[in-house]
Short mmCIF file of C-alpha atoms in Angstrom, two decimals:
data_model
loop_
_atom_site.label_atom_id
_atom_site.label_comp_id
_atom_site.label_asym_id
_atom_site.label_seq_id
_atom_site.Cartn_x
_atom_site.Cartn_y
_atom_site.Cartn_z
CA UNK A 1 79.78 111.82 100.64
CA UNK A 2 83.02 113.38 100.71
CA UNK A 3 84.02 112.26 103.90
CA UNK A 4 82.78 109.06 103.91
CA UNK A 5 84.97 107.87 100.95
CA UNK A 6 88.07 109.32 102.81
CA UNK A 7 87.07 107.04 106.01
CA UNK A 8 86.91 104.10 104.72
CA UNK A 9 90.30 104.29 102.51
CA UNK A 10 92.03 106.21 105.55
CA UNK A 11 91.02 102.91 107.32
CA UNK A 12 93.10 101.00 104.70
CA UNK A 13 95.71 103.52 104.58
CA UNK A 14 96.56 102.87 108.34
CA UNK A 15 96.13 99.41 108.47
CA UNK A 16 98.97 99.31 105.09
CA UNK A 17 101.24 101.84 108.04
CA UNK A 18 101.14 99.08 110.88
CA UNK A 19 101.15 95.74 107.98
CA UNK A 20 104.23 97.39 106.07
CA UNK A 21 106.12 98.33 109.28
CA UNK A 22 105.65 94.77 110.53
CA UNK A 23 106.08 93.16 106.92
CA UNK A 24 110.03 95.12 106.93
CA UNK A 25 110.55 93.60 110.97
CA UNK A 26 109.94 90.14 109.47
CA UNK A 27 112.54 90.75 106.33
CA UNK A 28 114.95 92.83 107.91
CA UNK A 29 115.63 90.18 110.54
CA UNK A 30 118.71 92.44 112.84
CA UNK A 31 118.63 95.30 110.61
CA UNK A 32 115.12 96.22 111.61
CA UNK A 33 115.56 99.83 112.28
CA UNK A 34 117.75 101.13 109.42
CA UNK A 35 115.13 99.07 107.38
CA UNK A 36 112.33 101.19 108.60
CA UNK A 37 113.85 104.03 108.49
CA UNK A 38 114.91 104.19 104.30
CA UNK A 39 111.51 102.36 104.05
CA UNK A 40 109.26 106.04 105.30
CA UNK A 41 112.70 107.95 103.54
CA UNK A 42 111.81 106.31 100.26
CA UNK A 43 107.45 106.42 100.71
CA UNK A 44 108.32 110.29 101.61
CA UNK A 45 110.90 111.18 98.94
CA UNK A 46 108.51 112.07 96.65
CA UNK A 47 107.12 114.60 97.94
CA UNK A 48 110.68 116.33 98.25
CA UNK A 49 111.22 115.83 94.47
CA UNK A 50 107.56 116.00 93.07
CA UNK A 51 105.42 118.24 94.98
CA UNK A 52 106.08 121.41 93.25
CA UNK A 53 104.89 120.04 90.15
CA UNK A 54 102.18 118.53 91.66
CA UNK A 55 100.65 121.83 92.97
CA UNK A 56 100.59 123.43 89.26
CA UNK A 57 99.03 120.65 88.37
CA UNK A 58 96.53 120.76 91.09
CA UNK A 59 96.27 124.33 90.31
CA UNK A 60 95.77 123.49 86.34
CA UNK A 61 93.56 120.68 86.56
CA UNK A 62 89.86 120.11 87.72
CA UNK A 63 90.82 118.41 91.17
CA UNK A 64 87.47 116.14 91.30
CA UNK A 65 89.34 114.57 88.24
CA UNK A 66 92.96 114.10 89.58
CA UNK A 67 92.10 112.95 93.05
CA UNK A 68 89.98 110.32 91.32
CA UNK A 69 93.27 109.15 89.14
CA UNK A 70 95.84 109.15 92.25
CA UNK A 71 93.79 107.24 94.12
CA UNK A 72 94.03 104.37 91.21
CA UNK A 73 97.49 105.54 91.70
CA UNK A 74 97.86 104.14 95.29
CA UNK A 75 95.74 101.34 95.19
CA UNK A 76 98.17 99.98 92.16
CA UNK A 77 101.73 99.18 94.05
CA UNK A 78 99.27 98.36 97.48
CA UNK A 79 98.23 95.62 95.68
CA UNK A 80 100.74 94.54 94.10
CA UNK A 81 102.84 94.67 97.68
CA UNK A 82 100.03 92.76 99.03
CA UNK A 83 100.31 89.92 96.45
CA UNK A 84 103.78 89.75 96.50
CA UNK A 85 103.51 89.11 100.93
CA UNK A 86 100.25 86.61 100.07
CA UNK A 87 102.55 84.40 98.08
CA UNK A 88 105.60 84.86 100.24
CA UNK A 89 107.98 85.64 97.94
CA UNK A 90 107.94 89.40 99.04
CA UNK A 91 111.67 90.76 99.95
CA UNK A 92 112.92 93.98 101.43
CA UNK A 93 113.83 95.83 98.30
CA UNK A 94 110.49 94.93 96.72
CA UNK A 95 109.37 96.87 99.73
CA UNK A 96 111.63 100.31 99.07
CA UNK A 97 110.22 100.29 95.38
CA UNK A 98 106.75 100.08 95.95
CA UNK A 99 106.89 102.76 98.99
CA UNK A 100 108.67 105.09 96.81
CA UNK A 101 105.68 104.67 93.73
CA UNK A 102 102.80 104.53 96.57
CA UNK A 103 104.42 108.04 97.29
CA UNK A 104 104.59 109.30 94.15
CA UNK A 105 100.97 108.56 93.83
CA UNK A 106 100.43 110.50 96.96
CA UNK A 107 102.93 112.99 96.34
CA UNK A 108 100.23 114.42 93.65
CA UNK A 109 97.40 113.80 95.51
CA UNK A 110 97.86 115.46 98.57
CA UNK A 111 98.05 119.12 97.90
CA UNK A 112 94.97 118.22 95.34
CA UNK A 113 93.14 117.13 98.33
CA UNK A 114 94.43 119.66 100.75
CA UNK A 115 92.99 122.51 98.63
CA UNK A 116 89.84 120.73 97.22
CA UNK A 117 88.42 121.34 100.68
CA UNK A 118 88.26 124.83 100.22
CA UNK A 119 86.32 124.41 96.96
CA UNK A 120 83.84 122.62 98.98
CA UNK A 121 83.03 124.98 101.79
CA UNK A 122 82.48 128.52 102.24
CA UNK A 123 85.32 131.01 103.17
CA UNK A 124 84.01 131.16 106.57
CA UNK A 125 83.60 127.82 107.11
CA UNK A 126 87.06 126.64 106.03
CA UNK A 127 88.69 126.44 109.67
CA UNK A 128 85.33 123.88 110.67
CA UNK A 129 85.64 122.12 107.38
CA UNK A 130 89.97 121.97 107.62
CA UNK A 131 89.49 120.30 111.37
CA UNK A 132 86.51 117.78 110.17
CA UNK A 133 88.73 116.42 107.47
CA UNK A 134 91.40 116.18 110.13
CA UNK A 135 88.70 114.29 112.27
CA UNK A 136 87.54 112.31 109.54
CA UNK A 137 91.41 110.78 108.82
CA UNK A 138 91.80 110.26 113.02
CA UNK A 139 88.49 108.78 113.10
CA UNK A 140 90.11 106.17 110.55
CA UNK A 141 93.40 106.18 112.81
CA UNK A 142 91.46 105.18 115.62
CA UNK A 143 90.34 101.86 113.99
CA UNK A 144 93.19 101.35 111.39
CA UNK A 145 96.13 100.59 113.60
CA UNK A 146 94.28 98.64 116.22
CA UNK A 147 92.22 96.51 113.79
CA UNK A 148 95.80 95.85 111.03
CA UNK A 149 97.52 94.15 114.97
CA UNK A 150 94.71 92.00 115.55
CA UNK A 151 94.18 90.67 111.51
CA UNK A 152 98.06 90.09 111.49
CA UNK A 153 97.73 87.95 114.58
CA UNK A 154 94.66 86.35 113.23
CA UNK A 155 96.13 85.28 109.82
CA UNK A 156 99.19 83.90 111.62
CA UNK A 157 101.54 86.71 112.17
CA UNK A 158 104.47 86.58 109.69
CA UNK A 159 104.47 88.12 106.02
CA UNK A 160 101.92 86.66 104.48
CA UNK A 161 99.28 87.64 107.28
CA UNK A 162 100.85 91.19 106.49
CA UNK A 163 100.15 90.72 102.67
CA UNK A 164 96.42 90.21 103.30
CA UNK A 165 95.84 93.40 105.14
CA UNK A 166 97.66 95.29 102.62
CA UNK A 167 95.43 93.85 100.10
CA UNK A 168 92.73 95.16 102.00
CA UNK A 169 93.91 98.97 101.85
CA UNK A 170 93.99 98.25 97.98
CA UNK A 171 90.57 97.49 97.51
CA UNK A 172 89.58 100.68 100.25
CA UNK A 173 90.61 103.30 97.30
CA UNK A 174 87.58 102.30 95.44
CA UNK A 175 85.59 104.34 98.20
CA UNK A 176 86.79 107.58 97.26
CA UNK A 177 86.87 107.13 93.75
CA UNK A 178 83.46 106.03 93.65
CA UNK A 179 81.96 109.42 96.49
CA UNK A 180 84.37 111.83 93.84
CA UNK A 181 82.54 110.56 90.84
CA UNK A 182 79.29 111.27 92.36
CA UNK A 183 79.95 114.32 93.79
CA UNK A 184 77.30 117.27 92.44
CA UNK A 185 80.22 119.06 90.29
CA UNK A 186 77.70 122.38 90.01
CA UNK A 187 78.22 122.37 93.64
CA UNK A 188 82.16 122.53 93.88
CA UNK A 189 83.27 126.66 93.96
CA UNK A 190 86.40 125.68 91.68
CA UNK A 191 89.30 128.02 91.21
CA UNK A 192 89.86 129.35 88.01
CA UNK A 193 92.63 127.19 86.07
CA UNK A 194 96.55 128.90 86.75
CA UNK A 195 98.16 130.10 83.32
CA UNK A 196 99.50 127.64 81.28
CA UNK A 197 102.93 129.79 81.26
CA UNK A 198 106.51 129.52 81.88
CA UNK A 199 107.37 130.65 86.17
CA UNK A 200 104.24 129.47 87.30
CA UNK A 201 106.27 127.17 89.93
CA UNK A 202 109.03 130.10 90.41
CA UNK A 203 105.14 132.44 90.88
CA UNK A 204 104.29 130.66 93.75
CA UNK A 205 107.47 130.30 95.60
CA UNK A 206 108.18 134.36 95.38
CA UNK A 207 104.40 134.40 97.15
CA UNK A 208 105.63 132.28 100.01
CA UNK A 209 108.87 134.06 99.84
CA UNK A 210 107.53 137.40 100.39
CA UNK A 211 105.11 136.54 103.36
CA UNK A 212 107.44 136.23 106.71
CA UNK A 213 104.37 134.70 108.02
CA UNK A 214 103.82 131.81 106.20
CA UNK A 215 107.80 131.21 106.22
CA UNK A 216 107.76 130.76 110.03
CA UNK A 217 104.91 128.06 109.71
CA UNK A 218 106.98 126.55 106.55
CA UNK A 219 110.12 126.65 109.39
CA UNK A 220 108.03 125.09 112.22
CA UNK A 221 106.24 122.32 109.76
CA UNK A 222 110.47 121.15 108.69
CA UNK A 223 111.27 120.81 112.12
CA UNK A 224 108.30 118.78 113.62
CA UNK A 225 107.81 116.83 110.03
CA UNK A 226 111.59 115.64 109.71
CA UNK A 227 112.40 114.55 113.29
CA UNK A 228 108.92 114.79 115.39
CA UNK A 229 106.25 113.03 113.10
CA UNK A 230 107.93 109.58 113.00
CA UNK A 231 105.42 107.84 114.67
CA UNK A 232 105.82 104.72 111.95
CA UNK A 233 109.35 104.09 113.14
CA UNK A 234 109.42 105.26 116.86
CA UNK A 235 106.40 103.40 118.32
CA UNK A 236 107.49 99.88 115.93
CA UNK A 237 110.97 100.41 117.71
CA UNK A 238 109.51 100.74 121.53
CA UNK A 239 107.07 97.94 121.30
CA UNK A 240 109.13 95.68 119.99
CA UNK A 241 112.85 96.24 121.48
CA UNK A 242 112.12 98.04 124.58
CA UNK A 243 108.65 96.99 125.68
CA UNK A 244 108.95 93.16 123.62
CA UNK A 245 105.43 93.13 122.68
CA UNK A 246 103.70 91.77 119.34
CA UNK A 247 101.85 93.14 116.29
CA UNK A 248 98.58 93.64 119.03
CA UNK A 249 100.29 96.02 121.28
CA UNK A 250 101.74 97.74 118.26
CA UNK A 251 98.53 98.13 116.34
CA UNK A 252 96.88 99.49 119.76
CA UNK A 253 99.66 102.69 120.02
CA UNK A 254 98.54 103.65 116.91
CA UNK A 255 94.74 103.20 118.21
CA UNK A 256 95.99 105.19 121.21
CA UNK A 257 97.39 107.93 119.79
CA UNK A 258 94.48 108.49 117.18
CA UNK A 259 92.28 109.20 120.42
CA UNK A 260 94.51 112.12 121.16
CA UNK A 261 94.29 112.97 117.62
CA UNK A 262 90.47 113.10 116.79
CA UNK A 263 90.24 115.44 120.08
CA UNK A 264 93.00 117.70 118.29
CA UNK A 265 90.97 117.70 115.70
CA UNK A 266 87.37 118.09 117.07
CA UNK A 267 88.88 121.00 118.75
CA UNK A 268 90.29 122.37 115.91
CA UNK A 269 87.02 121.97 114.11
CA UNK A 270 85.61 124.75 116.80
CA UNK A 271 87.77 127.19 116.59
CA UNK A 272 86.59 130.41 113.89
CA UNK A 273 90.20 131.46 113.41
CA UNK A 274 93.99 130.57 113.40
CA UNK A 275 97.00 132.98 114.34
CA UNK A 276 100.87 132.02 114.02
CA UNK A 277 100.84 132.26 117.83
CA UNK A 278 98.95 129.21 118.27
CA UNK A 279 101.10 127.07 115.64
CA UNK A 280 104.26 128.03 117.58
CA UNK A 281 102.74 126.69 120.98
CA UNK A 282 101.31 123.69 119.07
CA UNK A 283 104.66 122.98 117.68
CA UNK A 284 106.62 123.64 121.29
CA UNK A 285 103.94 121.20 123.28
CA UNK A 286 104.52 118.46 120.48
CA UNK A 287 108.27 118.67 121.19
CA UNK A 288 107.49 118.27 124.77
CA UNK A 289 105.76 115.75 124.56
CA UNK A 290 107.56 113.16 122.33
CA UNK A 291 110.70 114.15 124.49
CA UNK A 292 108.31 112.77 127.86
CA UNK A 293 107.34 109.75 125.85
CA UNK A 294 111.11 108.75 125.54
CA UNK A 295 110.92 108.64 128.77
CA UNK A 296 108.34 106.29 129.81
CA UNK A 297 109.04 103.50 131.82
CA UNK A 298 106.53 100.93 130.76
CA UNK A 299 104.43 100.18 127.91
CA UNK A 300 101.02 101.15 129.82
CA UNK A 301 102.98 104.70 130.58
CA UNK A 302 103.95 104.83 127.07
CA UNK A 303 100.49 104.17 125.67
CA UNK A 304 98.89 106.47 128.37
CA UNK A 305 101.22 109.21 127.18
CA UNK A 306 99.89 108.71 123.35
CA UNK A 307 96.75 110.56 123.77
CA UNK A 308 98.57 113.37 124.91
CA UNK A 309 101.34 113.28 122.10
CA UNK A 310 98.56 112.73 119.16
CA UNK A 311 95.91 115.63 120.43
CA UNK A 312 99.42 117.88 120.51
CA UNK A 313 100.36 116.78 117.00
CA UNK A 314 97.36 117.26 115.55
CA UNK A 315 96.58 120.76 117.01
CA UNK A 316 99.82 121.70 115.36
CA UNK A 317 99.23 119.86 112.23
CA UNK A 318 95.59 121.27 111.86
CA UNK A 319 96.62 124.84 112.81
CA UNK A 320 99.57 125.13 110.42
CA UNK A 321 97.42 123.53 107.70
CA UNK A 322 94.66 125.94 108.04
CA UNK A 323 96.99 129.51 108.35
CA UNK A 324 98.47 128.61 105.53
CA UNK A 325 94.98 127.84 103.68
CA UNK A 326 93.30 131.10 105.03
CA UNK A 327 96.26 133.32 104.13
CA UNK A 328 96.92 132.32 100.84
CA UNK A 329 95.39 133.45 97.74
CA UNK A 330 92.90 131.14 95.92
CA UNK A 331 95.01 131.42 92.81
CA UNK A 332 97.96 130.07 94.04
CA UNK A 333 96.40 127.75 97.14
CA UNK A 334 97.70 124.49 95.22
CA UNK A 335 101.20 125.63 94.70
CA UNK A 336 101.03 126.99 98.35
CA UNK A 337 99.88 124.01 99.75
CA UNK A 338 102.32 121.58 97.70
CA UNK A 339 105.20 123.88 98.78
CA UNK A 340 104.05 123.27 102.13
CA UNK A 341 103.44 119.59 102.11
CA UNK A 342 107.26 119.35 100.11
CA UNK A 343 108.65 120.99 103.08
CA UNK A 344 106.21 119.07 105.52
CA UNK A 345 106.70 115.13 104.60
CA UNK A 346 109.35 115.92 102.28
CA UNK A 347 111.76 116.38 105.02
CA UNK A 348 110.75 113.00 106.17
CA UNK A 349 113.88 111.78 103.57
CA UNK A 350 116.30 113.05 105.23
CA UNK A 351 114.80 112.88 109.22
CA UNK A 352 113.73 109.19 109.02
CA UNK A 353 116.65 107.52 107.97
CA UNK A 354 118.57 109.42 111.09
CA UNK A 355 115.97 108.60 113.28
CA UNK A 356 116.49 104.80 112.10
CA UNK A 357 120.29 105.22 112.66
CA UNK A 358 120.03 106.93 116.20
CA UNK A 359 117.86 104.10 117.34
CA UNK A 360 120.25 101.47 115.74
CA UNK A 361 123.32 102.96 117.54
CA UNK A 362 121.83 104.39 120.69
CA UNK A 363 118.60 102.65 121.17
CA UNK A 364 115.21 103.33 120.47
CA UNK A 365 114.33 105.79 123.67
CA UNK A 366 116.72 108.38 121.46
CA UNK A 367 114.49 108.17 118.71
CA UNK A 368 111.93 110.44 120.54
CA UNK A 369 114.34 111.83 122.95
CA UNK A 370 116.72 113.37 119.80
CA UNK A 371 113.30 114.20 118.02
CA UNK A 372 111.92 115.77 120.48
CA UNK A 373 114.96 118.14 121.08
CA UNK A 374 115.12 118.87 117.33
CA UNK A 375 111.31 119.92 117.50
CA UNK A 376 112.19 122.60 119.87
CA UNK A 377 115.49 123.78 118.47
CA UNK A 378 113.43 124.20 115.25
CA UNK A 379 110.90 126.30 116.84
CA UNK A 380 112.94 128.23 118.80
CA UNK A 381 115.12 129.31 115.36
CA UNK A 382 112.12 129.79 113.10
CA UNK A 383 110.64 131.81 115.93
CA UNK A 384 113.67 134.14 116.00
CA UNK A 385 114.27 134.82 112.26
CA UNK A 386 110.66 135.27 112.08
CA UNK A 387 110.74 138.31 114.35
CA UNK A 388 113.92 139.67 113.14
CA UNK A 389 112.21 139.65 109.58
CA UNK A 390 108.82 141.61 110.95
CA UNK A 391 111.42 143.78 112.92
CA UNK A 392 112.74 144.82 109.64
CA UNK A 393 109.68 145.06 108.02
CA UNK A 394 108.36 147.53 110.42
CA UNK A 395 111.65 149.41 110.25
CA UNK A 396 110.96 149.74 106.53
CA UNK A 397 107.21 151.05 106.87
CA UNK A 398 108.29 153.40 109.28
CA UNK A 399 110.91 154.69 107.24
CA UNK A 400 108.57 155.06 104.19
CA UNK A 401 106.24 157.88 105.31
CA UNK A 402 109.47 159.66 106.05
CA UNK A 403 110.61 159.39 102.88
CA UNK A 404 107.51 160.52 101.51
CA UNK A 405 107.47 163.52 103.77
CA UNK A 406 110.92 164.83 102.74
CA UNK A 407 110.21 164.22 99.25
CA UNK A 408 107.48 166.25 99.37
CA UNK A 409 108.67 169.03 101.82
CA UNK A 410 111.94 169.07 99.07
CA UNK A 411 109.83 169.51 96.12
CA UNK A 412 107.85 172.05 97.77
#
């Protein structure tokens, strides 16, 4: 029931990606770029500024509860976005504001929903259950983008056709409020409520701090998240100024890299366990791979190539996701998980207005190209103050026993 709810509104939520996107290219008339660009910045600021917050309150309150009120949360500025485009009167700035509330909204929802699936499930089922949900948001991605190009063409292709598929997405948040109120609430292994206390943010951050593990994924998820995952700005820039095609062809690389995606996260779905090794090479083969895609000659090339880039971000995405659920305690999962969604989308901020620059100034190939290359660097720092840390570490439990020997040779 669970996953149903999220399909149909993850439906919506893509279709509101490709209809906003397009809805700024039709305002922004020669400033297209730089438009998208502080459009994602604003939609992902929140998450830099509210997310910690969000996870004590996650952690505090009974999540069937607050995922039900942020989803009235999102579907409030979609709709009013959507009216604004219907009756043509929407302009860009209208645009900025209600991205940054529609992210406030999901600013507190997501780490809710990231660690309500482990109140769901079983311990041991957690890595299956992690890589479903994945599926179950791909599945949507598969029909969102595809489905937003061809209703924009349909109702005319300007702004207003953009308003009514927004609209849409506004009404598809009344699918998972309706499967959370009817979820069996005896059935749902809550976590106890987190003290009410002052430090319980400054609690969970010394956790993270103190685990050189989850650090390295926090490290790898920065990279990828600020310059790799800008999929909403990098494929609206090579359709339109490189390859010159329409809201169709735009809608269908979205379509084409969801297949990639659901296969990432079917796979994922199999696998009983997760090591830091694997979200390294996830994270290194996503670089790759949105380097190659600058490169493509030709649209078909470039679509072809999605598949590839999707199924590597979303084994990275679903792998980093899941370490840092499986090695966290259940006490401090929320504030985990909003620390790591902060650092995940939050760097979008600061990476997607760049992104929108570079492709203004040096054309949209560089988007990927410079994204790509930042994906990598990232990785290949992370990776290396990662081992110097468990270097030390081991120096210091080697040097323990030691200690206690001579102690206890000196006393006797």
């Amino acid at each position: 029931m669970y996953a149903a709810g999220g399909v149909v509104s993850n439906t919506g939520t893509w279709m509101q990606r490709v209809a906003q996107d397009w809805l700024v290219l039709e305002l922004a008339v020669g400033s297209g770029a730089t438009a998208l660009g502080i459009t994602t910045g604003l939609q992902f600021l929140p998450f830099l500024l509210l997310t910690p917050f969000a996870g004590l309150v996650a952690d505090r309150m009974p999540k069937q509860r607050l995922l039900q009120l942020t989803n009235l949360g999102m579907a409030l500025p979609a709709a009013v976005l959507g009216i604004l485009a219907v009756t043509g009167v929407a302009e860009v700035w209208h645009v900025y504001v209600l991205a940054f509330l529609l992210g406030s909204a999901s600013a507190f929802d997501a780490p809710a929903r990231q660690s309500f699936v482990s109140e769901l499930v079983e311990p041991g089922d957690l890595t299956n259950a992690v890589g479903l949900n994945s599926a179950s948001f791909n599945a949507a991605r598969l029909v969102g983008p595809g489905l937003a190009g061809l209703l924009i063409a349909a109702f005319g292709g300007g702004s207003v056709a953009t308003g009514w598929v927004i609209l849409l997405n506004a009404v598809s948040y009344a699918a998972p409020i309706w499967s959370l109120r009817h979820l069996d609430a005896s059935r749902i292994d809550a976590a106890a409520p987190a003290d009410r206390g002052p430090g319980a943010i400054r609690e969970g951050v010394a956790y993270v701090r103190a685990r050189p593990d989850l650090l390295l994924v926090l490290g790898l998820v920065f990279f990828a998240g600020t310059f790799g995952l800008n999929f909403q700005i990098t494929s609206a820039l090579m359709a339109t100024e490189v390859f010159g095609k329409g809201p169709e062809e735009f809608g269908l690389l979205g379509t084409f890299l969801a297949v990639g995606s659901l296969t990432g996260a079917l796979l994922a779905a199999r696998r009983t366990q997760v090591r830091h090794r694997l979200v390294v090479g996830a994270a290194l083969a996503f670089g790759l791979s949105v380097m190659l895609a600058g490169l493509m000659p030709s649209y078909l090339t470039f679509a072809l190539l999605a598949p590839v880039t999707g199924l590597t971000a979303l084994t990275f995405i679903t792998s980093a996701n899941t370490y840092m659920q499986l090695h966290t305690d259940a006490g401090v999962r929320g504030r985990v998980m909003a620390l790591y969604l902060m650092i995940f989308m939050g760097g979008t901020p600061v990476g997607a207005p760049i992104i929108g620059w570079i492709g203004e100034e040096y054309g949209a190939r560089w988007t990927l190209l410079g994204g790509g290359l930042l994906t990598i660097a990232g990785v290949a720092l992370s990776a290396g103050l990662y081992l110097r840390a468990d270097r030390a570490r081991r120096e210091r439990d080697r040097r323990v026993p030691e200690t206690a020997v001579q102690a206890a040779t000196a006393a006797f």
